[in-house]
Amino acid sequence: FPSSTYIKMWADTQRELDTMLQREREEFLQPEEDLEKVMKMLATAYVQYLEIFRKLEAAHAHLIHQQKRAAVRQALDAVMGRILEIKKEMVALEKSECHCMDGILMDLKRVPEDIEIPIPKYFIKENLRILQEREEYLHEILLNAGLLQQEPVMAMTLEEGIRVIQVAERARQGRARAAFMKRIYLEEKRQSKKEAQETGKNPDDAATCIQKVWRGYSQRKKTEKLREEEMIFLGMNSSEMINGTGSLPPDLEAMSCLQKANVLQGETQKREDLSFRQELRQTEGPHIKETLQDQITQCFLECRHVTGRFPDYPPEKTGGSKAIFIEKHPEQVAEELAAKKEAEQKEKEKNGKYQEKPKEKKPEKAGKQVVDLGWKMAPSNFLSILEEGSSQYQVFWENRDNRSDFLQDHDPELIKGGEREEVEEEIRVQVDEVMQEKLLNIKKALDGETGPQGKAKKGEKVRAAKMSPACRTIDSLYQELAEEGLLIKVKNVNLSDYIGYYDCLRSLLRETGAQPVPSIPEVRQLVALYGILPLGSQTVHENAPLVKSLLLAGPAGVGKKMLVHAICTETGANLFNLTPSNLAGKYPGREGLMMMFHMILKVGKELQPSVVWIRDTEKMYTKGAARGEEEMNFKRLAKLLPQFLKALKPKDRVLLVGTTRRPFDANLGPFCKAYQKIILIPKPDYLTRFGKYFNSSSGLFLLFKTPASLWKHYILQSGGALSKLLNLNCLAQVSDGFTQGHLVDVVRTVLTELRLLQMDRKPLRTAEFVTSLARHDPVYKEEEETFQ
C-alpha cells in the first residue's frame, strides 16, 4: 500500500485514541462498587486498546517520514504501557491471569484472534546492524572456544565435478552458436535492406505502415480514456488520490517504495543523522549563553540580599544550574529557610516532651479502614504521554498538507525544536564551569570563603582507594561468559511458531466456577505481555508495572525452552544460561557465584535487553539439606537470586526466566517468592493437534487463513507429504495426552532420509506414526492435576 494509506490509518487511529481517553476520564476516575461492571469496562478497554495497538504498529512499520514515525512511536509505546496497566487491574480483580473474553468479543463483534498481542517490528529493525555484529562476534568466540562445531564443507565427488564441467561446456557452446547465428541473421537483414533501398518502397506497403502506426496510437488513447473513466467510476482516481492523501504517481510511488526499503533495512541513515546543531550553535548559541549567565548572576545576587551570603553552586549530580532555575525567586528561598527553622524547633520540642502523638493517630487509622469507596483505577504513567502525543498530533500533523511532500522529507523546524534542548544542555554545562569559578572568586573577594577543592580531592582519593584494581571491559566479560558456556546462542524462533488455537469450550468450564488450564493462545499472550513488550521498549519497561522474573511451568516437551528462545528472538536479547547442570564446576563457592552474578549484571545492563534463563529451577529449592557440593552451590544460587533481583532497576531491561517440569519437588514458599509471574504451559488439545479446516467453496475460506495442525506442520516441515492413506484425524485422537516434543520426536523417527526417498512410490501411512508414538509415555491425568 502507498504511504498515504498508513497516514490515513494513523489519523483514524488517533481519533479512536482520543475517544478512548475521553471515555477513561468519564468512567475510570469515578469509584465503582459493582466489580462485574468494572471487569466488563476493563475488558472492553483492553480489547479496544489492542486494536489501536495493532493499527499503530502497522502504521509505524510502513511509514517513511522519520518525524511521523517518531510521533507514532510515542503513541505506540504509551498504548503498550496502558495495556499492561489494564491487565494488572484485571488480574487484581479476578485473581487470575486468564480471563473469559467471549462476551466482550461478541459485543464488540470481534473474533478471538483479535486479542492476540502483536509484536512491534521496530524491536529488531532499529537495532538490526548491532544485533548482526553481536551475533557474528558470539559465533566467533564459540568457535574459538570449541563450544560450537563448524559446519563441514562437503567435498565434491569426481562424478559431480565432471557433471559441472559438462554443464558449463555445453552452456559455452550454446552461447557461441547463438552468437554465430545472430551474426548470420544480422547480415541477411542488412542485405535485404540494401535491396529494398535500391528498388524503392511500394506505395501500398508505405500506406499500410502509416495506417498501422496511426491505428495503434488512436487505440491506445481510447484505452487510456476508458481506463480513467472506469477508475473514476470505482472511486479510485479522485482528486484526493492526487493531492497527497491518496496514491502517488507511479514514478514517485516507485521512488517512495525504494526509500522505504532503504530506511527499514538501515542502508540509508542520512536523514536520521541529519542535525542542525551546528547551525543552532552559531545562530542562537551566543544568545543562550548570555541569557543563562544573566539569570544565574541575578539569582546569586538576590539570594545574597535575602540570606546575607552567596549560596553554594549546585553540583553537576543534582543538575547544576537547573536547580537554580527551579528556585530562582528569593521569596521561595526565604520560605524554605523559615520552614527548615520551624522543623528544627519542632524536633527539639519532640525530644523534650513525652511522645503522645502516636497514641492519637491510632483512632485515625481505624477510621480510615471503615471508609470504603469501592474500586478506583490506579494512577497511570501513560495517560499523560497519550494526551501529550494527541495534542502534538493536533498541532503538527492533523492539518498538515501532504501535497508538496511527495518524497516524505523531513521538517527542519521540528528537528530544530528537538535539537535546541540538547544544544541548551551543552551550553549550560559550559556556563556552569565558568560561573562556578566566578562564584569562588567573588566569595574570596567579599566573604573571604574558600572553595571545597581540598575536600573534593580527599573524596577522590578515597574513591580511588576503594576502587578495585581489576577494571575489566565489557568485551572481556562478554568473552569470558561465552567461553564458560553461560552466554549461549539464541535459536531463531518466533512466538507465532508456538502453534495453538482457541477452544471455545473453556468458557463453559469457567461459567461452572472451574479454573481450566490456560490455553496455548493465552500462554502466547502472557509471554508477550510480561516478557516481550517490556524488554523491547525502554519507555514501557521504565513506566509499566515492573516484572523482573517469570516462571514457565509444565510437563516435559510442551515448549518451555522454545518460549524462552522466542522472547530473545523477538526482542534481540542476550541469553544467559544459569541452569544448575550448566554451572557444575564453574565459579565454585559463594564468592564465585557473586562474581558470576556481578559479571552477568554488568554485561546484561550494558548490552540490554537480556534474559537470564534458569532451567530445572526447582533443583535450587529442593526440600531437605544439601548432600553434595553441587547441591550446596544450588542452594547458594537460590539465596543470591533475591539480591540479583533487587539490583535490577526499572531502567534495566533484564528479565529472569525460570523453567520447571517438576515444580512440586521444590519448597513452594521461597520458590514462588522468587518469581513474580507463574505461567502454566498446557499440553496441546485436540483442536491444536488436528487444526481447523474450512471448505474452499465457502466464503469463510476467503475470510480466514486456514491454520495447520501440529501433525501437518511437523510432517511438512520434515519433508514429508500428505496422502489419503494418512489420517490426521486419527493421529489427533490417538495422540491425546502427548506433548509437542513427543510429536516432533515421532515425526523425526519416522521420516528418515531413506523413508523420504521411498515416499514417491510408498506414501506415508497412519500406522507408521502410531507405532512410533506407542513407544512414548503420555502426560497422565495425575501428573497434570499436580501442576494445577
Short mmCIF file of N, CA, C and O in Angstrom, two decimals, residues 296-394:
data_model
loop_
_atom_site.label_atom_id
_atom_site.label_comp_id
_atom_site.label_asym_id
_atom_site.label_seq_id
_atom_site.Cartn_x
_atom_site.Cartn_y
_atom_site.Cartn_z
N ILE A 296 21.76 33.37 36.15
CA ILE A 296 22.49 32.82 37.30
C ILE A 296 23.04 33.95 38.17
O ILE A 296 22.96 33.91 39.41
N THR A 297 23.58 34.99 37.55
CA THR A 297 24.11 36.13 38.32
C THR A 297 23.01 36.81 39.11
O THR A 297 23.18 37.14 40.29
N GLN A 298 21.85 37.05 38.47
CA GLN A 298 20.75 37.70 39.16
C GLN A 298 20.25 36.87 40.34
O GLN A 298 19.95 37.41 41.42
N CYS A 299 20.20 35.56 40.17
CA CYS A 299 19.75 34.68 41.26
C CYS A 299 20.72 34.73 42.44
O CYS A 299 20.30 34.78 43.60
N PHE A 300 22.04 34.72 42.17
CA PHE A 300 23.02 34.78 43.25
C PHE A 300 22.92 36.10 44.01
O PHE A 300 23.00 36.12 45.24
N LEU A 301 22.73 37.19 43.30
CA LEU A 301 22.62 38.49 43.97
C LEU A 301 21.38 38.57 44.84
O LEU A 301 21.41 39.09 45.97
N GLU A 302 20.25 38.04 44.34
CA GLU A 302 19.01 38.08 45.12
C GLU A 302 19.13 37.20 46.36
O GLU A 302 18.63 37.55 47.44
N CYS A 303 19.76 36.02 46.21
CA CYS A 303 19.94 35.14 47.36
C CYS A 303 20.84 35.78 48.43
O CYS A 303 20.60 35.64 49.64
N ARG A 304 21.87 36.49 48.00
CA ARG A 304 22.76 37.16 48.97
C ARG A 304 22.02 38.30 49.67
O ARG A 304 22.24 38.56 50.86
N HIS A 305 21.10 38.94 48.94
CA HIS A 305 20.33 40.02 49.54
C HIS A 305 19.38 39.48 50.62
O HIS A 305 19.13 40.14 51.63
N VAL A 306 18.88 38.24 50.41
CA VAL A 306 17.94 37.66 51.38
C VAL A 306 18.67 37.00 52.53
O VAL A 306 18.33 37.21 53.70
N THR A 307 19.69 36.17 52.24
CA THR A 307 20.35 35.36 53.26
C THR A 307 21.61 36.00 53.82
O THR A 307 22.13 35.55 54.84
N GLY A 308 22.16 37.00 53.14
CA GLY A 308 23.36 37.65 53.63
C GLY A 308 24.65 37.01 53.15
O GLY A 308 25.74 37.46 53.52
N ARG A 309 24.59 35.95 52.36
CA ARG A 309 25.78 35.31 51.83
C ARG A 309 25.45 34.67 50.47
O ARG A 309 24.29 34.42 50.16
N PHE A 310 26.50 34.45 49.70
CA PHE A 310 26.31 33.79 48.42
C PHE A 310 26.06 32.29 48.63
O PHE A 310 26.71 31.67 49.48
N PRO A 311 25.15 31.68 47.87
CA PRO A 311 24.90 30.24 48.05
C PRO A 311 26.01 29.41 47.41
O PRO A 311 26.80 29.90 46.61
N ASP A 312 26.06 28.14 47.79
CA ASP A 312 26.99 27.21 47.15
C ASP A 312 26.46 26.85 45.76
O ASP A 312 25.25 26.69 45.56
N TYR A 313 27.38 26.69 44.84
CA TYR A 313 26.96 26.34 43.49
C TYR A 313 26.52 24.87 43.46
O TYR A 313 27.23 23.99 43.96
N PRO A 314 25.33 24.59 42.90
CA PRO A 314 24.85 23.19 42.89
C PRO A 314 25.81 22.30 42.11
O PRO A 314 26.28 22.68 41.03
N PRO A 315 26.10 21.10 42.61
CA PRO A 315 26.99 20.18 41.86
C PRO A 315 26.30 19.63 40.61
O PRO A 315 25.08 19.74 40.45
N GLU A 316 27.10 19.07 39.74
CA GLU A 316 26.57 18.55 38.47
C GLU A 316 25.64 17.36 38.70
O GLU A 316 24.75 17.10 37.88
N LYS A 317 25.82 16.61 39.79
CA LYS A 317 24.96 15.45 40.05
C LYS A 317 23.51 15.86 40.25
O LYS A 317 22.59 15.13 39.88
N THR A 318 23.28 17.02 40.86
CA THR A 318 21.91 17.49 41.10
C THR A 318 21.37 18.31 39.93
O THR A 318 20.28 18.87 40.03
N GLY A 319 22.12 18.39 38.83
CA GLY A 319 21.64 19.12 37.67
C GLY A 319 22.32 20.44 37.43
O GLY A 319 21.99 21.13 36.46
N GLY A 320 23.25 20.83 38.30
CA GLY A 320 23.96 22.10 38.09
C GLY A 320 23.03 23.29 38.23
O GLY A 320 22.26 23.39 39.18
N SER A 321 23.08 24.17 37.25
CA SER A 321 22.27 25.40 37.31
C SER A 321 20.80 25.15 37.09
O SER A 321 19.99 26.07 37.25
N LYS A 322 20.40 23.92 36.76
CA LYS A 322 18.97 23.64 36.63
C LYS A 322 18.26 23.85 37.96
O LYS A 322 17.13 24.35 38.01
N ALA A 323 18.92 23.45 39.05
CA ALA A 323 18.32 23.65 40.36
C ALA A 323 18.14 25.13 40.68
O ALA A 323 17.19 25.54 41.35
N ILE A 324 19.05 25.95 40.16
CA ILE A 324 18.93 27.40 40.39
C ILE A 324 17.73 27.95 39.64
O ILE A 324 16.97 28.77 40.16
N PHE A 325 17.52 27.47 38.40
CA PHE A 325 16.40 27.98 37.61
C PHE A 325 15.06 27.55 38.20
O PHE A 325 14.07 28.24 38.08
N ILE A 326 15.05 26.42 38.90
CA ILE A 326 13.81 25.97 39.52
C ILE A 326 13.47 26.86 40.71
O ILE A 326 12.32 27.17 40.98
N GLU A 327 14.52 27.32 41.46
CA GLU A 327 14.28 28.11 42.67
C GLU A 327 14.99 29.46 42.57
O GLU A 327 15.76 29.84 43.42
N LYS A 328 14.70 30.21 41.55
CA LYS A 328 15.43 31.46 41.37
C LYS A 328 14.76 32.66 42.03
O LYS A 328 15.29 33.75 42.01
N HIS A 329 13.53 32.46 42.61
CA HIS A 329 12.87 33.57 43.29
C HIS A 329 13.35 33.63 44.74
O HIS A 329 13.31 32.64 45.46
N PRO A 330 13.77 34.78 45.22
CA PRO A 330 14.27 34.88 46.60
C PRO A 330 13.20 34.61 47.64
O PRO A 330 13.49 34.17 48.74
N GLU A 331 11.93 34.89 47.32
CA GLU A 331 10.86 34.63 48.28
C GLU A 331 10.76 33.13 48.58
O GLU A 331 10.54 32.73 49.73
N GLN A 332 10.95 32.31 47.55
CA GLN A 332 10.89 30.87 47.77
C GLN A 332 12.05 30.42 48.67
O GLN A 332 11.89 29.54 49.51
N VAL A 333 13.23 31.02 48.47
CA VAL A 333 14.37 30.68 49.31
C VAL A 333 14.09 31.04 50.77
O VAL A 333 14.38 30.26 51.69
N ALA A 334 13.51 32.21 51.01
CA ALA A 334 13.20 32.63 52.37
C ALA A 334 12.17 31.71 53.01
O ALA A 334 12.27 31.35 54.20
N GLU A 335 11.15 31.29 52.23
CA GLU A 335 10.15 30.38 52.77
C GLU A 335 10.76 29.04 53.15
O GLU A 335 10.41 28.45 54.18
N GLU A 336 11.68 28.53 52.33
CA GLU A 336 12.33 27.26 52.63
C GLU A 336 13.16 27.36 53.91
O GLU A 336 13.17 26.46 54.74
N LEU A 337 13.89 28.48 54.05
CA LEU A 337 14.69 28.66 55.27
C LEU A 337 13.80 28.73 56.51
O LEU A 337 14.11 28.13 57.56
N ALA A 338 12.66 29.42 56.40
CA ALA A 338 11.74 29.51 57.54
C ALA A 338 11.15 28.14 57.87
O ALA A 338 11.00 27.78 59.04
N ALA A 339 10.83 27.37 56.83
CA ALA A 339 10.28 26.02 57.06
C ALA A 339 11.30 25.12 57.75
O ALA A 339 10.97 24.31 58.62
N LYS A 340 12.58 25.24 57.34
CA LYS A 340 13.63 24.45 57.98
C LYS A 340 13.77 24.80 59.45
O LYS A 340 13.93 23.92 60.31
N LYS A 341 13.71 26.10 59.78
CA LYS A 341 13.83 26.51 61.18
C LYS A 341 12.67 25.97 62.00
O LYS A 341 12.84 25.50 63.13
N GLU A 342 11.45 26.04 61.45
CA GLU A 342 10.29 25.51 62.17
C GLU A 342 10.42 24.01 62.40
O GLU A 342 10.08 23.49 63.47
N ALA A 343 10.91 23.32 61.39
CA ALA A 343 11.07 21.87 61.54
C ALA A 343 12.09 21.54 62.63
O ALA A 343 11.89 20.61 63.42
N GLU A 344 13.19 22.31 62.68
CA GLU A 344 14.18 22.07 63.73
C GLU A 344 13.62 22.34 65.12
O GLU A 344 13.88 21.59 66.06
N GLN A 345 12.81 23.40 65.25
CA GLN A 345 12.21 23.70 66.56
C GLN A 345 11.25 22.59 66.99
O GLN A 345 11.21 22.20 68.16
N LYS A 346 10.46 22.08 66.04
CA LYS A 346 9.52 21.01 66.38
C LYS A 346 10.25 19.75 66.83
O LYS A 346 9.82 19.06 67.75
N GLU A 347 11.37 19.45 66.17
CA GLU A 347 12.13 18.26 66.57
C GLU A 347 12.68 18.41 67.98
O GLU A 347 12.69 17.46 68.77
N LYS A 348 13.15 19.63 68.30
CA LYS A 348 13.65 19.86 69.66
C LYS A 348 12.53 19.70 70.69
O LYS A 348 12.73 19.13 71.76
N GLU A 349 11.34 20.22 70.36
CA GLU A 349 10.22 20.08 71.30
C GLU A 349 9.82 18.61 71.47
O GLU A 349 9.46 18.18 72.55
N LYS A 350 9.85 17.87 70.38
CA LYS A 350 9.51 16.44 70.47
C LYS A 350 10.50 15.71 71.37
O LYS A 350 10.12 14.84 72.16
N ASN A 351 11.77 16.05 71.25
CA ASN A 351 12.78 15.37 72.07
C ASN A 351 12.62 15.71 73.54
O ASN A 351 12.96 14.92 74.43
N GLY A 352 12.13 16.91 73.83
CA GLY A 352 11.99 17.34 75.23
C GLY A 352 10.72 16.88 75.89
O GLY A 352 10.63 16.86 77.11
N LYS A 353 9.66 16.57 75.13
CA LYS A 353 8.37 16.18 75.70
C LYS A 353 8.12 14.69 75.52
O LYS A 353 8.83 14.01 74.82
N TYR A 354 7.07 14.23 76.19
CA TYR A 354 6.68 12.83 76.02
C TYR A 354 6.00 12.66 74.67
O TYR A 354 5.27 13.53 74.21
N GLN A 355 6.18 11.50 74.07
CA GLN A 355 5.61 11.24 72.74
C GLN A 355 4.17 10.74 72.93
O GLN A 355 3.94 9.58 73.27
N GLU A 356 3.21 11.65 72.75
CA GLU A 356 1.80 11.32 72.88
C GLU A 356 1.08 11.29 71.53
O GLU A 356 -0.05 10.87 71.45
N LYS A 357 1.74 11.76 70.50
CA LYS A 357 1.08 11.84 69.19
C LYS A 357 0.81 10.47 68.57
O LYS A 357 -0.22 10.29 67.94
N PRO A 358 1.68 9.48 68.69
CA PRO A 358 1.35 8.17 68.10
C PRO A 358 0.07 7.57 68.66
O PRO A 358 -0.63 6.88 67.97
N LYS A 359 -0.25 7.85 69.97
CA LYS A 359 -1.48 7.32 70.53
C LYS A 359 -2.69 7.98 69.91
O LYS A 359 -3.73 7.37 69.77
N GLU A 360 -2.58 9.26 69.50
CA GLU A 360 -3.71 9.94 68.89
C GLU A 360 -3.93 9.48 67.46
O GLU A 360 -4.99 9.63 66.90
N LYS A 361 -2.91 8.92 66.83
CA LYS A 361 -3.02 8.52 65.42
C LYS A 361 -3.76 7.20 65.27
O LYS A 361 -4.24 6.89 64.20
N LYS A 362 -3.85 6.37 66.33
CA LYS A 362 -4.46 5.05 66.21
C LYS A 362 -5.92 5.12 65.84
O LYS A 362 -6.36 4.43 64.92
N PRO A 363 -6.76 5.96 66.49
CA PRO A 363 -8.16 6.02 66.05
C PRO A 363 -8.32 6.54 64.64
O PRO A 363 -9.25 6.17 63.95
N GLU A 364 -7.36 7.38 64.16
CA GLU A 364 -7.45 7.87 62.78
C GLU A 364 -7.29 6.72 61.80
O GLU A 364 -8.00 6.62 60.81
N LYS A 365 -6.37 5.77 62.11
CA LYS A 365 -6.18 4.62 61.22
C LYS A 365 -7.42 3.75 61.21
O LYS A 365 -7.84 3.26 60.17
N ALA A 366 -8.03 3.56 62.41
CA ALA A 366 -9.23 2.74 62.46
C ALA A 366 -10.36 3.38 61.66
O ALA A 366 -11.13 2.71 60.98
N GLY A 367 -10.45 4.71 61.73
CA GLY A 367 -11.49 5.41 60.97
C GLY A 367 -11.27 5.29 59.48
O GLY A 367 -12.21 5.18 58.70
N LYS A 368 -10.03 5.28 59.04
CA LYS A 368 -9.74 5.17 57.62
C LYS A 368 -10.12 3.80 57.08
O LYS A 368 -10.51 3.65 55.95
N GLN A 369 -10.04 2.77 57.94
CA GLN A 369 -10.37 1.44 57.47
C GLN A 369 -11.85 1.27 57.22
O GLN A 369 -12.28 0.47 56.40
N VAL A 370 -12.69 2.04 57.91
CA VAL A 370 -14.14 1.91 57.75
C VAL A 370 -14.57 2.44 56.40
O VAL A 370 -15.48 1.92 55.76
N VAL A 371 -13.93 3.49 55.90
CA VAL A 371 -14.33 4.12 54.65
C VAL A 371 -13.98 3.19 53.49
O VAL A 371 -12.84 2.76 53.34
N ASP A 372 -14.96 2.87 52.66
CA ASP A 372 -14.75 2.01 51.50
C ASP A 372 -15.52 2.59 50.33
O ASP A 372 -16.75 2.53 50.27
N LEU A 373 -14.81 3.20 49.42
CA LEU A 373 -15.44 3.86 48.28
C LEU A 373 -15.55 2.97 47.07
O LEU A 373 -15.97 3.40 46.02
N GLY A 374 -15.19 1.70 47.18
CA GLY A 374 -15.26 0.80 46.03
C GLY A 374 -13.99 0.86 45.19
O GLY A 374 -12.98 1.45 45.58
N TRP A 375 -14.09 0.22 44.03
CA TRP A 375 -12.92 0.14 43.14
C TRP A 375 -12.66 1.48 42.46
O TRP A 375 -13.60 2.20 42.09
N LYS A 376 -11.39 1.80 42.33
CA LYS A 376 -10.99 3.01 41.61
C LYS A 376 -9.71 2.71 40.85
O LYS A 376 -8.81 2.04 41.36
N MET A 377 -9.63 3.20 39.62
CA MET A 377 -8.47 2.93 38.78
C MET A 377 -7.21 3.55 39.38
O MET A 377 -7.22 4.70 39.84
N ALA A 378 -6.15 2.77 39.37
CA ALA A 378 -4.87 3.26 39.89
C ALA A 378 -4.31 4.35 38.97
O ALA A 378 -4.64 4.40 37.78
N PRO A 379 -3.48 5.25 39.51
CA PRO A 379 -2.88 6.30 38.65
C PRO A 379 -2.06 5.68 37.53
O PRO A 379 -1.41 4.65 37.69
N SER A 380 -2.10 6.32 36.37
CA SER A 380 -1.42 5.80 35.18
C SER A 380 -0.21 6.66 34.86
O SER A 380 -0.24 7.89 35.01
N ASN A 381 0.86 6.01 34.40
CA ASN A 381 2.05 6.71 33.94
C ASN A 381 2.01 7.01 32.44
O ASN A 381 2.91 7.68 31.93
N PHE A 382 1.00 6.49 31.75
CA PHE A 382 0.98 6.60 30.29
C PHE A 382 -0.13 7.50 29.76
O PHE A 382 -0.10 7.88 28.60
N LEU A 383 -1.14 7.82 30.59
CA LEU A 383 -2.21 8.69 30.09
C LEU A 383 -1.68 10.07 29.75
O LEU A 383 -2.09 10.69 28.76
N SER A 384 -0.74 10.58 30.55
CA SER A 384 -0.16 11.90 30.25
C SER A 384 0.63 11.86 28.95
O SER A 384 0.59 12.82 28.16
N ILE A 385 1.32 10.74 28.69
CA ILE A 385 2.07 10.61 27.43
C ILE A 385 1.11 10.56 26.25
O ILE A 385 1.35 11.17 25.20
N LEU A 386 -0.02 9.84 26.41
CA LEU A 386 -1.01 9.77 25.34
C LEU A 386 -1.65 11.12 25.07
O LEU A 386 -1.86 11.52 23.92
N GLU A 387 -1.96 11.86 26.14
CA GLU A 387 -2.56 13.18 25.95
C GLU A 387 -1.57 14.15 25.31
O GLU A 387 -1.94 14.96 24.45
N GLU A 388 -0.31 14.06 25.72
CA GLU A 388 0.71 14.92 25.09
C GLU A 388 0.88 14.58 23.62
O GLU A 388 0.97 15.47 22.76
N GLY A 389 0.92 13.27 23.29
CA GLY A 389 1.02 12.88 21.89
C GLY A 389 -0.18 13.30 21.08
O GLY A 389 -0.05 13.70 19.91
N SER A 390 -1.39 13.26 21.68
CA SER A 390 -2.58 13.69 20.98
C SER A 390 -2.55 15.18 20.68
O SER A 390 -2.91 15.63 19.58
N SER A 391 -2.10 15.97 21.66
CA SER A 391 -2.02 17.42 21.42
C SER A 391 -0.96 17.75 20.38
O SER A 391 -1.17 18.63 19.52
N GLN A 392 0.17 17.05 20.39
CA GLN A 392 1.19 17.29 19.36
C GLN A 392 0.69 16.90 17.98
O GLN A 392 1.00 17.57 16.99
N TYR A 393 -0.08 15.82 17.91
CA TYR A 393 -0.64 15.43 16.61
C TYR A 393 -1.58 16.51 16.07
O TYR A 393 -1.55 16.84 14.89
N GLN A 394 -2.41 17.05 16.95
CA GLN A 394 -3.35 18.09 16.51
C GLN A 394 -2.62 19.36 16.06
O GLN A 394 -3.05 20.04 15.14
#
